[in-house]
């Protein structure tokens, strides 16, 4: 198997994080949630632009969230951040055609108001970038994804590709807020950005791509989200995150994440090589 090897470095808040055994189920669950929210946002944006040209100038932003019923909702809100212009309802796994479209302007419901607030605060941070915390790259744009789960309030900031035929991984951030929607922490999930082509040079051998982590010992939820969003556009089916202690393997087709100790992974690879004809 030939891999597209890409050097990549991750920053985490503490050294101790590296020593913790990663939880693949929790990481996959968070990554797939981000993936479903982004997929719904894509579909809702396409529908909005095609059907509501008269509302475009009134839009202050949009976001997606998972309701208490497990369904995914996408909302477009006004510039004053206090009215919902259009609300979309999707299934638990969003399809291109929404299940419901509500065009009656109304007030935010449930967590929508707080989601709008923390998203807008993230946008304001990105715009001002007073402490140069965020890094800007050509052919990319930032995409803030707010989440509220119990007493946790956070915004993932992903770097989205504006370049045809390429996927970008990295340059992503996690902003956490308290119950009053005040920023309480911020950290970079990766400290650089890599570009991976949709189509590798040798399709026969393009079975997987890879990047390496230094301090983070696992694939990030943002990695999972981005990789799954583009799984239908690439000619490779697996992505590996390599750390000195653990190997994360994401199967794009099965949407499955496996994390194994690097020593065990190396042992398996060595056994495969020894079992090949001509090796003794």
PDB file of C-alpha atoms in Angstrom:
ATOM      1  CA  UNK A   1       0.000   0.000   0.000  1.00  0.00           C
ATOM      2  CA  UNK A   2       1.326   3.366  -0.964  1.00  0.00           C
ATOM      3  CA  UNK A   3       0.333   6.374   1.118  1.00  0.00           C
ATOM      4  CA  UNK A   4       0.411  10.057   0.424  1.00  0.00           C
ATOM      5  CA  UNK A   5       2.614  11.120   3.330  1.00  0.00           C
ATOM      6  CA  UNK A   6       2.004  14.589   4.676  1.00  0.00           C
ATOM      7  CA  UNK A   7       3.834  16.065   7.661  1.00  0.00           C
ATOM      8  CA  UNK A   8       1.454  17.742  10.035  1.00  0.00           C
ATOM      9  CA  UNK A   9       1.650  19.084  13.573  1.00  0.00           C
ATOM     10  CA  UNK A  10      -1.014  19.474  16.250  1.00  0.00           C
ATOM     11  CA  UNK A  11      -1.090  21.698  19.314  1.00  0.00           C
ATOM     12  CA  UNK A  12      -3.040  20.614  22.384  1.00  0.00           C
ATOM     13  CA  UNK A  13      -3.562  22.457  25.638  1.00  0.00           C
ATOM     14  CA  UNK A  14      -1.443  20.191  27.832  1.00  0.00           C
ATOM     15  CA  UNK A  15       1.299  17.630  27.466  1.00  0.00           C
ATOM     16  CA  UNK A  16      -0.718  15.255  29.648  1.00  0.00           C
ATOM     17  CA  UNK A  17      -3.323  14.924  26.895  1.00  0.00           C
ATOM     18  CA  UNK A  18      -0.862  12.842  24.895  1.00  0.00           C
ATOM     19  CA  UNK A  19      -0.666  10.268  27.668  1.00  0.00           C
ATOM     20  CA  UNK A  20      -4.416   9.664  27.715  1.00  0.00           C
ATOM     21  CA  UNK A  21      -5.744   6.767  25.706  1.00  0.00           C
ATOM     22  CA  UNK A  22      -7.952   8.218  22.952  1.00  0.00           C
ATOM     23  CA  UNK A  23     -11.641   7.289  22.820  1.00  0.00           C
ATOM     24  CA  UNK A  24     -12.489   6.483  19.182  1.00  0.00           C
ATOM     25  CA  UNK A  25     -16.239   6.299  19.821  1.00  0.00           C
ATOM     26  CA  UNK A  26     -16.387   9.770  21.380  1.00  0.00           C
ATOM     27  CA  UNK A  27     -14.181  11.275  18.668  1.00  0.00           C
ATOM     28  CA  UNK A  28     -16.215   9.662  15.897  1.00  0.00           C
ATOM     29  CA  UNK A  29     -19.487  10.726  17.503  1.00  0.00           C
ATOM     30  CA  UNK A  30     -18.358  14.366  17.695  1.00  0.00           C
ATOM     31  CA  UNK A  31     -16.878  14.282  14.203  1.00  0.00           C
ATOM     32  CA  UNK A  32     -20.003  12.772  12.649  1.00  0.00           C
ATOM     33  CA  UNK A  33     -22.180  15.323  14.421  1.00  0.00           C
ATOM     34  CA  UNK A  34     -20.132  18.135  12.875  1.00  0.00           C
ATOM     35  CA  UNK A  35     -20.358  16.320   9.537  1.00  0.00           C
ATOM     36  CA  UNK A  36     -24.161  16.090   9.681  1.00  0.00           C
ATOM     37  CA  UNK A  37     -24.465  19.746  10.661  1.00  0.00           C
ATOM     38  CA  UNK A  38     -22.211  20.847   7.823  1.00  0.00           C
ATOM     39  CA  UNK A  39     -23.966  18.613   5.314  1.00  0.00           C
ATOM     40  CA  UNK A  40     -27.308  20.143   6.305  1.00  0.00           C
ATOM     41  CA  UNK A  41     -25.791  23.626   5.993  1.00  0.00           C
ATOM     42  CA  UNK A  42     -24.606  22.806   2.461  1.00  0.00           C
ATOM     43  CA  UNK A  43     -28.050  21.586   1.399  1.00  0.00           C
ATOM     44  CA  UNK A  44     -29.876  24.458   3.099  1.00  0.00           C
ATOM     45  CA  UNK A  45     -27.574  27.040   1.514  1.00  0.00           C
ATOM     46  CA  UNK A  46     -28.110  25.566  -1.951  1.00  0.00           C
ATOM     47  CA  UNK A  47     -31.881  25.639  -1.456  1.00  0.00           C
ATOM     48  CA  UNK A  48     -31.842  29.151   0.006  1.00  0.00           C
ATOM     49  CA  UNK A  49     -29.804  30.630  -2.836  1.00  0.00           C
ATOM     50  CA  UNK A  50     -32.047  29.013  -5.440  1.00  0.00           C
ATOM     51  CA  UNK A  51     -35.379  29.937  -3.869  1.00  0.00           C
ATOM     52  CA  UNK A  52     -35.021  33.062  -1.739  1.00  0.00           C
ATOM     53  CA  UNK A  53     -33.102  35.641  -3.733  1.00  0.00           C
ATOM     54  CA  UNK A  54     -35.264  38.367  -2.164  1.00  0.00           C
ATOM     55  CA  UNK A  55     -33.990  37.495   1.313  1.00  0.00           C
ATOM     56  CA  UNK A  56     -30.263  37.407   0.551  1.00  0.00           C
ATOM     57  CA  UNK A  57     -29.590  41.030   1.489  1.00  0.00           C
ATOM     58  CA  UNK A  58     -31.314  40.519   4.845  1.00  0.00           C
ATOM     59  CA  UNK A  59     -29.210  37.553   5.954  1.00  0.00           C
ATOM     60  CA  UNK A  60     -26.849  38.061   8.875  1.00  0.00           C
ATOM     61  CA  UNK A  61     -25.695  34.458   8.926  1.00  0.00           C
ATOM     62  CA  UNK A  62     -26.739  30.833   9.129  1.00  0.00           C
ATOM     63  CA  UNK A  63     -26.075  27.774  11.259  1.00  0.00           C
ATOM     64  CA  UNK A  64     -27.190  24.196  11.779  1.00  0.00           C
ATOM     65  CA  UNK A  65     -27.928  22.332  14.995  1.00  0.00           C
ATOM     66  CA  UNK A  66     -29.345  19.054  16.230  1.00  0.00           C
ATOM     67  CA  UNK A  67     -32.696  19.383  17.954  1.00  0.00           C
ATOM     68  CA  UNK A  68     -33.860  17.486  21.033  1.00  0.00           C
ATOM     69  CA  UNK A  69     -35.761  15.233  18.618  1.00  0.00           C
ATOM     70  CA  UNK A  70     -32.489  14.216  16.974  1.00  0.00           C
ATOM     71  CA  UNK A  71     -33.372  15.964  13.712  1.00  0.00           C
ATOM     72  CA  UNK A  72     -31.055  18.498  12.095  1.00  0.00           C
ATOM     73  CA  UNK A  73     -32.207  22.085  11.621  1.00  0.00           C
ATOM     74  CA  UNK A  74     -30.628  24.883   9.597  1.00  0.00           C
ATOM     75  CA  UNK A  75     -31.586  28.500  10.140  1.00  0.00           C
ATOM     76  CA  UNK A  76     -30.899  31.735   8.296  1.00  0.00           C
ATOM     77  CA  UNK A  77     -31.193  34.773  10.559  1.00  0.00           C
ATOM     78  CA  UNK A  78     -31.326  38.526   9.997  1.00  0.00           C
ATOM     79  CA  UNK A  79     -28.555  41.077  10.423  1.00  0.00           C
ATOM     80  CA  UNK A  80     -29.860  42.131  13.832  1.00  0.00           C
ATOM     81  CA  UNK A  81     -29.481  38.491  14.947  1.00  0.00           C
ATOM     82  CA  UNK A  82     -32.963  38.432  16.462  1.00  0.00           C
ATOM     83  CA  UNK A  83     -35.230  37.015  13.742  1.00  0.00           C
ATOM     84  CA  UNK A  84     -35.256  33.746  11.822  1.00  0.00           C
ATOM     85  CA  UNK A  85     -35.798  34.322   8.096  1.00  0.00           C
ATOM     86  CA  UNK A  86     -35.978  30.668   7.014  1.00  0.00           C
ATOM     87  CA  UNK A  87     -35.854  27.457   9.047  1.00  0.00           C
ATOM     88  CA  UNK A  88     -35.053  24.101   7.439  1.00  0.00           C
ATOM     89  CA  UNK A  89     -35.731  20.681   8.900  1.00  0.00           C
ATOM     90  CA  UNK A  90     -33.704  17.646   7.846  1.00  0.00           C
ATOM     91  CA  UNK A  91     -33.661  14.046   8.999  1.00  0.00           C
ATOM     92  CA  UNK A  92     -31.077  12.647  11.388  1.00  0.00           C
ATOM     93  CA  UNK A  93     -28.885  12.016   8.340  1.00  0.00           C
ATOM     94  CA  UNK A  94     -29.559  15.070   6.137  1.00  0.00           C
ATOM     95  CA  UNK A  95     -30.597  14.497   2.518  1.00  0.00           C
ATOM     96  CA  UNK A  96     -30.393  17.112  -0.269  1.00  0.00           C
ATOM     97  CA  UNK A  97     -34.140  17.791  -0.104  1.00  0.00           C
ATOM     98  CA  UNK A  98     -35.230  19.202   3.273  1.00  0.00           C
ATOM     99  CA  UNK A  99     -38.192  17.636   5.064  1.00  0.00           C
ATOM    100  CA  UNK A 100     -39.644  21.025   5.894  1.00  0.00           C
ATOM    101  CA  UNK A 101     -39.037  24.674   4.998  1.00  0.00           C
ATOM    102  CA  UNK A 102     -40.594  27.386   7.162  1.00  0.00           C
ATOM    103  CA  UNK A 103     -40.433  30.874   5.659  1.00  0.00           C
ATOM    104  CA  UNK A 104     -42.490  32.671   8.306  1.00  0.00           C
ATOM    105  CA  UNK A 105     -40.226  35.192   9.995  1.00  0.00           C
ATOM    106  CA  UNK A 106     -40.157  34.565  13.726  1.00  0.00           C
ATOM    107  CA  UNK A 107     -38.137  34.713  16.912  1.00  0.00           C
ATOM    108  CA  UNK A 108     -35.411  32.166  17.674  1.00  0.00           C
ATOM    109  CA  UNK A 109     -36.636  29.127  19.609  1.00  0.00           C
ATOM    110  CA  UNK A 110     -34.903  26.784  22.049  1.00  0.00           C
ATOM    111  CA  UNK A 111     -31.131  27.167  21.891  1.00  0.00           C
ATOM    112  CA  UNK A 112     -31.203  29.080  18.601  1.00  0.00           C
ATOM    113  CA  UNK A 113     -30.675  32.469  20.238  1.00  0.00           C
ATOM    114  CA  UNK A 114     -27.596  31.342  22.161  1.00  0.00           C
ATOM    115  CA  UNK A 115     -26.227  29.480  19.140  1.00  0.00           C
ATOM    116  CA  UNK A 116     -26.520  32.680  17.117  1.00  0.00           C
ATOM    117  CA  UNK A 117     -24.762  34.671  19.852  1.00  0.00           C
ATOM    118  CA  UNK A 118     -21.730  32.398  20.268  1.00  0.00           C
ATOM    119  CA  UNK A 119     -21.412  31.977  16.510  1.00  0.00           C
ATOM    120  CA  UNK A 120     -21.433  35.747  16.040  1.00  0.00           C
ATOM    121  CA  UNK A 121     -18.846  36.181  18.792  1.00  0.00           C
ATOM    122  CA  UNK A 122     -16.626  33.711  16.953  1.00  0.00           C
ATOM    123  CA  UNK A 123     -17.145  35.643  13.716  1.00  0.00           C
ATOM    124  CA  UNK A 124     -16.229  38.895  15.479  1.00  0.00           C
ATOM    125  CA  UNK A 125     -13.042  37.277  16.832  1.00  0.00           C
ATOM    126  CA  UNK A 126     -12.132  36.099  13.348  1.00  0.00           C
ATOM    127  CA  UNK A 127     -12.800  39.513  11.856  1.00  0.00           C
ATOM    128  CA  UNK A 128     -10.760  41.485  14.382  1.00  0.00           C
ATOM    129  CA  UNK A 129      -8.086  38.825  15.057  1.00  0.00           C
ATOM    130  CA  UNK A 130      -6.586  41.252  17.566  1.00  0.00           C
ATOM    131  CA  UNK A 131      -4.025  38.849  18.968  1.00  0.00           C
ATOM    132  CA  UNK A 132      -3.293  37.163  15.618  1.00  0.00           C
ATOM    133  CA  UNK A 133      -4.648  33.924  17.062  1.00  0.00           C
ATOM    134  CA  UNK A 134      -6.126  32.874  13.726  1.00  0.00           C
ATOM    135  CA  UNK A 135      -4.053  32.216  10.619  1.00  0.00           C
ATOM    136  CA  UNK A 136      -5.443  33.051   7.190  1.00  0.00           C
ATOM    137  CA  UNK A 137      -4.516  31.130   4.032  1.00  0.00           C
ATOM    138  CA  UNK A 138      -5.228  31.652   0.351  1.00  0.00           C
ATOM    139  CA  UNK A 139      -8.004  29.602  -1.264  1.00  0.00           C
ATOM    140  CA  UNK A 140      -9.694  29.046   2.088  1.00  0.00           C
ATOM    141  CA  UNK A 141     -12.401  30.529   4.278  1.00  0.00           C
ATOM    142  CA  UNK A 142     -13.346  30.036   7.916  1.00  0.00           C
ATOM    143  CA  UNK A 143     -16.514  28.213   8.897  1.00  0.00           C
ATOM    144  CA  UNK A 144     -17.712  28.524  12.528  1.00  0.00           C
ATOM    145  CA  UNK A 145     -19.906  25.673  13.825  1.00  0.00           C
ATOM    146  CA  UNK A 146     -21.609  26.383  17.187  1.00  0.00           C
ATOM    147  CA  UNK A 147     -22.637  23.559  19.527  1.00  0.00           C
ATOM    148  CA  UNK A 148     -24.630  23.576  22.761  1.00  0.00           C
ATOM    149  CA  UNK A 149     -24.841  20.303  24.675  1.00  0.00           C
ATOM    150  CA  UNK A 150     -25.966  20.469  28.276  1.00  0.00           C
ATOM    151  CA  UNK A 151     -23.747  23.000  30.019  1.00  0.00           C
ATOM    152  CA  UNK A 152     -21.161  22.925  27.230  1.00  0.00           C
ATOM    153  CA  UNK A 153     -21.107  25.770  24.739  1.00  0.00           C
ATOM    154  CA  UNK A 154     -18.462  25.810  22.042  1.00  0.00           C
ATOM    155  CA  UNK A 155     -17.682  26.819  18.501  1.00  0.00           C
ATOM    156  CA  UNK A 156     -15.490  24.775  16.204  1.00  0.00           C
ATOM    157  CA  UNK A 157     -13.843  26.916  13.531  1.00  0.00           C
ATOM    158  CA  UNK A 158     -12.969  24.902  10.434  1.00  0.00           C
ATOM    159  CA  UNK A 159     -10.962  25.963   7.404  1.00  0.00           C
ATOM    160  CA  UNK A 160     -13.036  25.365   4.282  1.00  0.00           C
ATOM    161  CA  UNK A 161     -11.598  24.877   0.819  1.00  0.00           C
ATOM    162  CA  UNK A 162     -12.263  27.391  -1.948  1.00  0.00           C
ATOM    163  CA  UNK A 163     -10.027  25.511  -4.374  1.00  0.00           C
ATOM    164  CA  UNK A 164     -11.441  23.052  -6.875  1.00  0.00           C
ATOM    165  CA  UNK A 165     -10.130  19.513  -6.505  1.00  0.00           C
ATOM    166  CA  UNK A 166      -8.486  19.900  -3.106  1.00  0.00           C
ATOM    167  CA  UNK A 167      -9.355  19.181   0.505  1.00  0.00           C
ATOM    168  CA  UNK A 168      -7.726  21.146   3.325  1.00  0.00           C
ATOM    169  CA  UNK A 169      -7.095  19.674   6.771  1.00  0.00           C
ATOM    170  CA  UNK A 170      -5.940  21.709   9.747  1.00  0.00           C
ATOM    171  CA  UNK A 171      -5.903  25.370  10.756  1.00  0.00           C
ATOM    172  CA  UNK A 172      -8.923  24.684  12.951  1.00  0.00           C
ATOM    173  CA  UNK A 173      -9.834  25.967  16.391  1.00  0.00           C
ATOM    174  CA  UNK A 174     -12.030  25.281  19.407  1.00  0.00           C
ATOM    175  CA  UNK A 175     -13.622  28.189  21.283  1.00  0.00           C
ATOM    176  CA  UNK A 176     -15.447  27.442  24.543  1.00  0.00           C
ATOM    177  CA  UNK A 177     -18.022  29.669  26.260  1.00  0.00           C
ATOM    178  CA  UNK A 178     -19.666  29.797  29.679  1.00  0.00           C
ATOM    179  CA  UNK A 179     -23.395  29.899  30.450  1.00  0.00           C
ATOM    180  CA  UNK A 180     -23.395  33.662  29.812  1.00  0.00           C
ATOM    181  CA  UNK A 181     -21.892  33.124  26.348  1.00  0.00           C
ATOM    182  CA  UNK A 182     -18.573  34.629  27.432  1.00  0.00           C
ATOM    183  CA  UNK A 183     -15.383  33.170  26.008  1.00  0.00           C
ATOM    184  CA  UNK A 184     -13.618  31.044  28.624  1.00  0.00           C
ATOM    185  CA  UNK A 185     -10.995  29.240  26.538  1.00  0.00           C
ATOM    186  CA  UNK A 186      -9.590  28.989  23.048  1.00  0.00           C
ATOM    187  CA  UNK A 187      -7.085  26.649  21.470  1.00  0.00           C
ATOM    188  CA  UNK A 188      -5.724  25.606  18.142  1.00  0.00           C
ATOM    189  CA  UNK A 189      -6.456  22.032  17.159  1.00  0.00           C
ATOM    190  CA  UNK A 190      -3.704  22.124  14.524  1.00  0.00           C
ATOM    191  CA  UNK A 191      -1.027  24.724  14.005  1.00  0.00           C
ATOM    192  CA  UNK A 192      -0.729  24.363  10.245  1.00  0.00           C
ATOM    193  CA  UNK A 193      -2.711  23.494   7.135  1.00  0.00           C
ATOM    194  CA  UNK A 194      -2.238  20.727   4.596  1.00  0.00           C
ATOM    195  CA  UNK A 195      -3.735  20.328   1.147  1.00  0.00           C
ATOM    196  CA  UNK A 196      -4.685  16.903  -0.202  1.00  0.00           C
ATOM    197  CA  UNK A 197      -5.796  16.454  -3.830  1.00  0.00           C
ATOM    198  CA  UNK A 198      -9.087  14.705  -4.531  1.00  0.00           C
ATOM    199  CA  UNK A 199      -7.349  12.519  -7.088  1.00  0.00           C
ATOM    200  CA  UNK A 200      -3.889  11.133  -6.389  1.00  0.00           C
ATOM    201  CA  UNK A 201      -1.424  10.444  -9.192  1.00  0.00           C
ATOM    202  CA  UNK A 202      -1.752   6.664  -9.059  1.00  0.00           C
ATOM    203  CA  UNK A 203      -5.355   5.547  -8.628  1.00  0.00           C
ATOM    204  CA  UNK A 204      -4.393   1.895  -8.282  1.00  0.00           C
ATOM    205  CA  UNK A 205      -2.282   2.594  -5.230  1.00  0.00           C
ATOM    206  CA  UNK A 206      -4.300   5.476  -3.780  1.00  0.00           C
ATOM    207  CA  UNK A 207      -5.708   3.441  -0.896  1.00  0.00           C
ATOM    208  CA  UNK A 208      -5.098   5.961   1.819  1.00  0.00           C
ATOM    209  CA  UNK A 209      -3.763   9.365   2.807  1.00  0.00           C
ATOM    210  CA  UNK A 210      -2.054  10.315   6.016  1.00  0.00           C
ATOM    211  CA  UNK A 211      -0.852  13.090   8.267  1.00  0.00           C
ATOM    212  CA  UNK A 212       1.167  13.014  11.474  1.00  0.00           C
ATOM    213  CA  UNK A 213       0.396  14.498  14.889  1.00  0.00           C
ATOM    214  CA  UNK A 214       3.044  15.414  17.435  1.00  0.00           C
ATOM    215  CA  UNK A 215       1.212  16.266  20.670  1.00  0.00           C
ATOM    216  CA  UNK A 216      -2.329  15.160  19.903  1.00  0.00           C
ATOM    217  CA  UNK A 217      -2.497  11.379  19.946  1.00  0.00           C
ATOM    218  CA  UNK A 218      -5.664  11.025  17.902  1.00  0.00           C
ATOM    219  CA  UNK A 219      -7.569  12.211  14.864  1.00  0.00           C
ATOM    220  CA  UNK A 220      -9.554  15.361  15.668  1.00  0.00           C
ATOM    221  CA  UNK A 221     -13.365  15.604  15.214  1.00  0.00           C
ATOM    222  CA  UNK A 222     -12.712  18.407  12.725  1.00  0.00           C
ATOM    223  CA  UNK A 223     -10.552  16.030  10.664  1.00  0.00           C
ATOM    224  CA  UNK A 224     -13.369  13.477  10.654  1.00  0.00           C
ATOM    225  CA  UNK A 225     -15.944  16.089   9.645  1.00  0.00           C
ATOM    226  CA  UNK A 226     -13.899  17.423   6.740  1.00  0.00           C
ATOM    227  CA  UNK A 227     -12.889  13.993   5.446  1.00  0.00           C
ATOM    228  CA  UNK A 228     -16.468  12.692   5.480  1.00  0.00           C
ATOM    229  CA  UNK A 229     -17.779  15.816   3.753  1.00  0.00           C
ATOM    230  CA  UNK A 230     -15.519  15.138   0.775  1.00  0.00           C
ATOM    231  CA  UNK A 231     -15.606  11.330   0.778  1.00  0.00           C
ATOM    232  CA  UNK A 232     -17.641  11.197  -2.453  1.00  0.00           C
ATOM    233  CA  UNK A 233     -15.115  13.375  -4.300  1.00  0.00           C
ATOM    234  CA  UNK A 234     -11.844  11.594  -3.513  1.00  0.00           C
ATOM    235  CA  UNK A 235     -10.340   8.431  -4.974  1.00  0.00           C
ATOM    236  CA  UNK A 236      -8.935   7.165  -1.670  1.00  0.00           C
ATOM    237  CA  UNK A 237     -10.940   5.366   0.989  1.00  0.00           C
ATOM    238  CA  UNK A 238      -8.917   5.665   4.192  1.00  0.00           C
ATOM    239  CA  UNK A 239      -7.075   8.363   6.092  1.00  0.00           C
ATOM    240  CA  UNK A 240      -4.432   7.766   8.757  1.00  0.00           C
ATOM    241  CA  UNK A 241      -3.339  10.028  11.603  1.00  0.00           C
ATOM    242  CA  UNK A 242       0.066   8.972  12.880  1.00  0.00           C
ATOM    243  CA  UNK A 243       1.242   9.693  16.427  1.00  0.00           C
ATOM    244  CA  UNK A 244       4.231   8.168  18.208  1.00  0.00           C
ATOM    245  CA  UNK A 245       1.873   6.178  20.464  1.00  0.00           C
ATOM    246  CA  UNK A 246      -1.312   5.670  18.437  1.00  0.00           C
ATOM    247  CA  UNK A 247      -2.549   5.280  14.871  1.00  0.00           C
ATOM    248  CA  UNK A 248      -6.025   6.576  13.973  1.00  0.00           C
ATOM    249  CA  UNK A 249      -7.609   5.031  10.879  1.00  0.00           C
ATOM    250  CA  UNK A 250     -10.768   6.539   9.404  1.00  0.00           C
ATOM    251  CA  UNK A 251     -12.628   4.461   6.824  1.00  0.00           C
ATOM    252  CA  UNK A 252     -14.460   7.026   4.712  1.00  0.00           C
ATOM    253  CA  UNK A 253     -16.862   4.548   3.126  1.00  0.00           C
ATOM    254  CA  UNK A 254     -17.830   2.781   6.347  1.00  0.00           C
ATOM    255  CA  UNK A 255     -17.623   5.999   8.404  1.00  0.00           C
ATOM    256  CA  UNK A 256     -15.699   4.053  11.022  1.00  0.00           C
ATOM    257  CA  UNK A 257     -12.757   5.108  13.211  1.00  0.00           C
ATOM    258  CA  UNK A 258     -10.237   2.672  14.666  1.00  0.00           C
ATOM    259  CA  UNK A 259      -7.402   3.699  16.981  1.00  0.00           C
ATOM    260  CA  UNK A 260      -4.671   1.205  17.771  1.00  0.00           C
ATOM    261  CA  UNK A 261      -1.339   1.382  19.548  1.00  0.00           C
ATOM    262  CA  UNK A 262       1.477   2.193  17.150  1.00  0.00           C
ATOM    263  CA  UNK A 263       3.516  -0.754  18.433  1.00  0.00           C
ATOM    264  CA  UNK A 264       0.681  -3.126  17.520  1.00  0.00           C
ATOM    265  CA  UNK A 265       0.260  -1.429  14.138  1.00  0.00           C
ATOM    266  CA  UNK A 266       3.971  -1.752  13.369  1.00  0.00           C
ATOM    267  CA  UNK A 267       3.898  -5.403  14.397  1.00  0.00           C
ATOM    268  CA  UNK A 268       1.005  -6.102  12.014  1.00  0.00           C
ATOM    269  CA  UNK A 269       2.761  -4.324   9.159  1.00  0.00           C
ATOM    270  CA  UNK A 270       5.981  -6.253   9.787  1.00  0.00           C
ATOM    271  CA  UNK A 271       4.073  -9.542   9.830  1.00  0.00           C
ATOM    272  CA  UNK A 272       2.484  -8.696   6.483  1.00  0.00           C
ATOM    273  CA  UNK A 273       5.851  -7.953   4.947  1.00  0.00           C
ATOM    274  CA  UNK A 274       7.354 -11.187   6.256  1.00  0.00           C
ATOM    275  CA  UNK A 275       4.432 -13.241   4.948  1.00  0.00           C
ATOM    276  CA  UNK A 276       4.882 -11.973   1.387  1.00  0.00           C
ATOM    277  CA  UNK A 277       6.506 -14.397  -1.090  1.00  0.00           C
ATOM    278  CA  UNK A 278      10.273 -14.045  -1.202  1.00  0.00           C
ATOM    279  CA  UNK A 279      10.573 -12.736   2.360  1.00  0.00           C
ATOM    280  CA  UNK A 280      12.191 -14.949   5.000  1.00  0.00           C
TER     281      UNK A 280
END
